[in-house]
Short mmCIF file of C-alpha atoms in Angstrom, two decimals:
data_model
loop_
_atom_site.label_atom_id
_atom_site.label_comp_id
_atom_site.label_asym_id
_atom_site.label_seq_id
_atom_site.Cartn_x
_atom_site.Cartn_y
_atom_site.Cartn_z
CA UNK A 146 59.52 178.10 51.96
CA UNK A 147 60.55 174.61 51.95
CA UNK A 148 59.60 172.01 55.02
CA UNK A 149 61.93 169.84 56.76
CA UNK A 150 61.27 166.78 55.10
CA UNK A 151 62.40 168.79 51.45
CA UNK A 152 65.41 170.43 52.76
CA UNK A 153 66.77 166.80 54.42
CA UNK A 154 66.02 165.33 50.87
CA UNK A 155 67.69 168.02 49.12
CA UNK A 156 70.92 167.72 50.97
CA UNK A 157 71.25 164.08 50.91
CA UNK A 158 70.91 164.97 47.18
CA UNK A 159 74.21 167.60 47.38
CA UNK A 160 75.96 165.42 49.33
CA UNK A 161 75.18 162.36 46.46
CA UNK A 162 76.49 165.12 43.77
CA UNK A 163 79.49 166.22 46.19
CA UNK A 164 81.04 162.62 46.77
CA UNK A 165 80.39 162.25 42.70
CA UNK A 166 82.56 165.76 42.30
CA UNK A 167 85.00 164.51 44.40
CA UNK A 168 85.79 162.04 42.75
CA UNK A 169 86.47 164.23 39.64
CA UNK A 170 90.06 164.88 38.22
CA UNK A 171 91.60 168.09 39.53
CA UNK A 172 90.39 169.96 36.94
CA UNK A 173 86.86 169.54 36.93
CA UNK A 174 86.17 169.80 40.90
CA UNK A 175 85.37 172.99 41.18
CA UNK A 176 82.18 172.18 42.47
CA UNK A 177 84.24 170.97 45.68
CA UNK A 178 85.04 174.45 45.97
CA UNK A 179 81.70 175.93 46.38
CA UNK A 180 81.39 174.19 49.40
CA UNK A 181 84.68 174.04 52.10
CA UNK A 182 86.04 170.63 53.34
CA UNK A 183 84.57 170.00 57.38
CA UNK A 184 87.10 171.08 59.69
CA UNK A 185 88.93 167.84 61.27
CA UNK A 186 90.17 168.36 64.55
CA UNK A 187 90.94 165.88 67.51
CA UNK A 188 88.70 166.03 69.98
CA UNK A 189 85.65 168.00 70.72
CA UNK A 190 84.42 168.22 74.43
CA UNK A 191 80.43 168.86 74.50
CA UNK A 192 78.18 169.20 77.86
CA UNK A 193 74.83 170.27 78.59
CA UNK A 194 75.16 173.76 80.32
CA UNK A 195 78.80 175.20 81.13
CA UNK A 196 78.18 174.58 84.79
CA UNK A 197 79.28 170.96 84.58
CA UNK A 198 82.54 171.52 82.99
CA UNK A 199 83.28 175.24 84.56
CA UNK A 200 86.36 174.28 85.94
CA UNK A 201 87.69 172.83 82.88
CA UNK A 202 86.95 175.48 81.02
CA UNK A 203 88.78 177.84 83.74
CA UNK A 204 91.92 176.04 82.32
CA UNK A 205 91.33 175.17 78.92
CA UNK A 206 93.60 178.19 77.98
CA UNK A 207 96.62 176.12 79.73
CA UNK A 208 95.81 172.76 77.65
CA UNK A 209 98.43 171.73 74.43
CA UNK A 210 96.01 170.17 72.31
CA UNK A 211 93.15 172.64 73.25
CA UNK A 212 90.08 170.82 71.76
CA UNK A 213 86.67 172.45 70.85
CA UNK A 214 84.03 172.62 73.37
CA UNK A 215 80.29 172.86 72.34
CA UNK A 216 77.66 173.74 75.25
CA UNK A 217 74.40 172.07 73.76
CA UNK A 218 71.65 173.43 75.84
CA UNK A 219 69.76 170.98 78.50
CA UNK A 220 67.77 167.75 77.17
CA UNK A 221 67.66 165.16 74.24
CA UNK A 222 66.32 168.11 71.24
CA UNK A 223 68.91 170.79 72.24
CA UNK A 224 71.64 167.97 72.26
CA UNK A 225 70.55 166.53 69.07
CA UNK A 226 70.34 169.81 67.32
CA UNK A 227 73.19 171.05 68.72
CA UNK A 228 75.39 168.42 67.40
CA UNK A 229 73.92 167.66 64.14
CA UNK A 230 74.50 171.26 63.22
CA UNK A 231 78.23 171.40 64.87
CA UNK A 232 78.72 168.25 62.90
CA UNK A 233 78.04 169.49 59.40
CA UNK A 234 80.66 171.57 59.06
CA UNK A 235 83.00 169.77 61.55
CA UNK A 236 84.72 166.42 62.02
CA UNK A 237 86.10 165.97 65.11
CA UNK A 238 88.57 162.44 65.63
CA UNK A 239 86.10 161.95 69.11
CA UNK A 240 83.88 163.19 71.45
CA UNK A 241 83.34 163.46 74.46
CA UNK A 242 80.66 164.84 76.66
CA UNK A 243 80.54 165.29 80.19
CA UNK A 244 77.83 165.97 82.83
CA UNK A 245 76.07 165.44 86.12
CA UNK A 246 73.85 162.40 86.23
CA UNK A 247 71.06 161.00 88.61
CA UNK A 248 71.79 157.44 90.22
CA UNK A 249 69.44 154.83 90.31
CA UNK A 250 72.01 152.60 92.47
CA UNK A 251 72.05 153.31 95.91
CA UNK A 252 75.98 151.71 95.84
CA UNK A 253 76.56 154.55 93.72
CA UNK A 254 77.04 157.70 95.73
CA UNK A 255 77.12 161.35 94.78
CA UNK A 256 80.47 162.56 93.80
CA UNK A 257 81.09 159.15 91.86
CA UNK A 258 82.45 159.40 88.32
CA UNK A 259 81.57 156.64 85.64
CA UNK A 260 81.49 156.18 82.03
CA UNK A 261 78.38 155.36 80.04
CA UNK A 262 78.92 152.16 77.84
CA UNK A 263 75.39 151.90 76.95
CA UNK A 264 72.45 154.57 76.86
CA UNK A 265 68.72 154.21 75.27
CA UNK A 266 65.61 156.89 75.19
CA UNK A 267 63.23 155.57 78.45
CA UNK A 268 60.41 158.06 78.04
CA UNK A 269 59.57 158.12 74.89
CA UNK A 270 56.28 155.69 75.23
CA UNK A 271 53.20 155.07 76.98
CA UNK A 272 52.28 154.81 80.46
CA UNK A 273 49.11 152.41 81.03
CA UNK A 274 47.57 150.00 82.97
CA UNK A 275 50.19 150.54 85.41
CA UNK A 276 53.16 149.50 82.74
CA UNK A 277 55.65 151.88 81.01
CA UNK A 278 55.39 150.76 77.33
CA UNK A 279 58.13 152.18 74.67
CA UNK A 280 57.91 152.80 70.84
CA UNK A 281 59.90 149.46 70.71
CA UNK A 282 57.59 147.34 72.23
CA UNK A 283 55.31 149.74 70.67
CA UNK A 284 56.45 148.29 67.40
CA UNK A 285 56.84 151.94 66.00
CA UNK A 286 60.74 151.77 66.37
CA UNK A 287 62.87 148.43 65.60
CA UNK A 288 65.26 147.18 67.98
CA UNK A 289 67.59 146.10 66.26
CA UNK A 290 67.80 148.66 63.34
CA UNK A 291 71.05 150.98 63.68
CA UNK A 292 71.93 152.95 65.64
CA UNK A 293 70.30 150.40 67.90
CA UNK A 294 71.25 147.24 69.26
CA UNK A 295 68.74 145.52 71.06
CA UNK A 296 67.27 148.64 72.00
CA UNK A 297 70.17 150.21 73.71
CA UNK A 298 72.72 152.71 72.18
CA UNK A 299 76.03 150.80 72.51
CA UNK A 300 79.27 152.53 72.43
CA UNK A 301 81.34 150.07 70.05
CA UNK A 302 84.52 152.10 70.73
CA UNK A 303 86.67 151.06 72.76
CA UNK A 304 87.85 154.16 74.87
CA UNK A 305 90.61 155.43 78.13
CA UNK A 306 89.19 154.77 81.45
CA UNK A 307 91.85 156.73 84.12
CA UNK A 308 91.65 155.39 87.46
CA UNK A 309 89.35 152.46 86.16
CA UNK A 310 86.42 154.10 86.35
CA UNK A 311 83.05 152.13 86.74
CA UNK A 312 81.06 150.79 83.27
CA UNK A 313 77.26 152.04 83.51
CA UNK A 314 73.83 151.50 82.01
CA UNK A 315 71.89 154.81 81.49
CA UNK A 316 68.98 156.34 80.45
CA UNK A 317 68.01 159.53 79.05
CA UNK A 318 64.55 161.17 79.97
CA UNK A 319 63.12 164.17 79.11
CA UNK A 320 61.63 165.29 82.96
CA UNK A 321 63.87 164.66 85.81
CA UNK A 322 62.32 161.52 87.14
CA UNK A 323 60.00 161.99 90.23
CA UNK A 324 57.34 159.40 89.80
CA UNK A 325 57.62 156.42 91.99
CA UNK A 326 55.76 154.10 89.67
CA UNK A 327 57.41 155.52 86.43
CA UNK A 328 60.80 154.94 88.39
CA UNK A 329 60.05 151.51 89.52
CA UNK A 330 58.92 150.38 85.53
CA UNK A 331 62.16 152.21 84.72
CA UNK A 332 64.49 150.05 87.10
CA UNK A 333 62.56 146.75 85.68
CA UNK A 334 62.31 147.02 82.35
CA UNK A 335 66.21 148.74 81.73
CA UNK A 336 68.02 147.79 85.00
CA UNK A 337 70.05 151.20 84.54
CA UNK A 338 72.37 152.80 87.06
CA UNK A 339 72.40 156.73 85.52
CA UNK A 340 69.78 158.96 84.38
CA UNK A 341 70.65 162.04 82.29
CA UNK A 342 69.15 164.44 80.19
CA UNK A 343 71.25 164.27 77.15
CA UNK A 344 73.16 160.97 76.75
CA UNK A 345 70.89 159.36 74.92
CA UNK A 346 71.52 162.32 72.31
CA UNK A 347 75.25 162.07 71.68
CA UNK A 348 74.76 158.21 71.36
CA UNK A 349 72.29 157.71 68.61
CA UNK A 350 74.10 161.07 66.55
CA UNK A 351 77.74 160.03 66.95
CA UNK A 352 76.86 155.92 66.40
CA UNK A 353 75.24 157.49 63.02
CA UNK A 354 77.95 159.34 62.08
CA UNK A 355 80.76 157.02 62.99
CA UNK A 356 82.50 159.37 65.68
CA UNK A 357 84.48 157.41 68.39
CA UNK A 358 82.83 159.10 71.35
CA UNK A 359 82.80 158.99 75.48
CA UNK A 360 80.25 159.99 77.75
CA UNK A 361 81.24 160.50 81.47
CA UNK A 362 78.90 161.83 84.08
CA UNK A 363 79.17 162.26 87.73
CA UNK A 364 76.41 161.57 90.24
CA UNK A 365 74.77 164.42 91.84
CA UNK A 366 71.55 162.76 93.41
CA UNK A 367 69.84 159.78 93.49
CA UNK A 368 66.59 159.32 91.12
CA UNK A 369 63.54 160.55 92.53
CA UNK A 370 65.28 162.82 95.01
CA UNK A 371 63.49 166.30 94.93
CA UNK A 372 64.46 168.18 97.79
CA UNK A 373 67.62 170.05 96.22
CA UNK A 374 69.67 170.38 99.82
CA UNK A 375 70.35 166.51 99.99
CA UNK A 376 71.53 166.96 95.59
CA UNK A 377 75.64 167.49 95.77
CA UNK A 378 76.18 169.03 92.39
CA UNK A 379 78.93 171.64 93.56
CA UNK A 380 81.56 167.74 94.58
CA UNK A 381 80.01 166.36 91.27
CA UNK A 382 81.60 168.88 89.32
CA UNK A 383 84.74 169.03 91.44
CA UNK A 384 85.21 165.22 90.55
CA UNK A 385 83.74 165.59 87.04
CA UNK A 386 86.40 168.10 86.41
CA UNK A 387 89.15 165.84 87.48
CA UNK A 388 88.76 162.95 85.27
CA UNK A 389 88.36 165.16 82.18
CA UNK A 390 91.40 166.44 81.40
CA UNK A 391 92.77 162.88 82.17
CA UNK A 392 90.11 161.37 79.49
CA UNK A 393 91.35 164.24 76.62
CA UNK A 394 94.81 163.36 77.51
CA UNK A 395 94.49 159.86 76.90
CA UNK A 396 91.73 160.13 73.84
CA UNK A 397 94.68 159.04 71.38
CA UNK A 398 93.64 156.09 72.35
CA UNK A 399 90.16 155.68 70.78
CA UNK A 400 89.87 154.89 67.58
CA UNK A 401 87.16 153.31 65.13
#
């Protein structure tokens, strides 16, 4: 059996030879045909669990340009994987995902809809001596080194915003926040106004690959908020719902 590490270096080795046979006259690229052309399509709508978008997938049936919706699975591996593999065999004009979100701004209320121009990974570090420390200042992952740009994940698309919907600063985390100290290093080192589960993943994948992309969440709670009767999930989606089919009407509009 091969590992990981010698099946990712034997496929960036195919896809070396598959550009070269490409590039072939018409008579020689029959290697192209062992191996089918990815799918283009317009848009392709992606979301954690199909909870968030139920209602738009009530009416998807209804839509003209019905796009292709991918339910990931909850957190930053599920999303990764998810896409990656949806990806290799698929390349969609933009993407969009949509989901609930945690706010760490108490001006931002449940029910509120934003986009995401920025996301980074907040949990991936070391807690000590009272100070959240992460692989960047860590040294183990550079800053500036793409998909990164100065440590955050920045959408360089631009992208339709119906109803002029608030521009946020998010985080992804693995654990739904409930630490007061970890939430308070959280709030000084990154300032952010969202949490999620899964931004974080479409960022790095689709700033990789080149794919215009959107992420819009609605706030359910506010960060830190355990007791589940004060969460509002069921007007989240309700408003969630709402702006999406007004975002995949208007994606013409994003382009590289």
């Amino acid at each position: 059996m091969f590992n990981s590490c010698q099946v990712h270096h034997m496929f960036r080795i195919w896809r070396k030879v598959k550009r070269f046979a490409d590039q072939l006259p018409g008579e020689l690229q029959g290697f192209s045909d062992l191996y089918p052309a990815k799918n283009c399509m317009e848009t392709l709508v992606i979301a954690a669990t199909s909870l968030e978008i139920g209602p738009f997938l009530d009416r998807i049936g209804s839509l003209d340009n019905r796009p292709e919706v991918l339910i990931t699975g909850v957190g930053l591996t599920a999303s990764t994987c998810a896409l990656t593999r949806y990806l290799a065999t698929h390349r969609p004009e933009c993407i969009i995902q949509a989901g609930i979100a945690g706010s760490f701004d108490p001006a931002i209320t449940p029910g509120e809809v934003l986009l995401v121009g920025r996301d980074r990974i907040a949990d991936q570090g070391v807690f000590e001596n009272g100070e959240w420390k992460d692989t960047m200042d860590m040294g183990f992952t550079p800053a500036n080194e793409s998909p990164y740009t100065d440590g955050w994940l920045v959408n360089p698309w631009g992208f339709p915003n119906p109803g002029g919907l608030r521009l946020a600063d998010a985080i992804s985390v693995n654990q739904v926040s409930t630490n007061p100290q970890l939430i308070s290093e959280f709030r000084r080192k990154y300032n952010p106004s969202l949490e999620s589960m899964e931004g974080a993943a479409l960022h790095f994948v689709a700033i990789s690959e080149k794919i215009p992309f959107v992420q819009v969440r609605a706030v359910s709670n506010y960060v830190g908020e355990r007791d589940k009767s004060r969460w509002d999930i069921k007007n989240a989606v309700i408003a969630l719902n709402k702006v999406l089919p007004e975002l995949l009407s208007q994606q013409q509009s994003v382009r590289p």
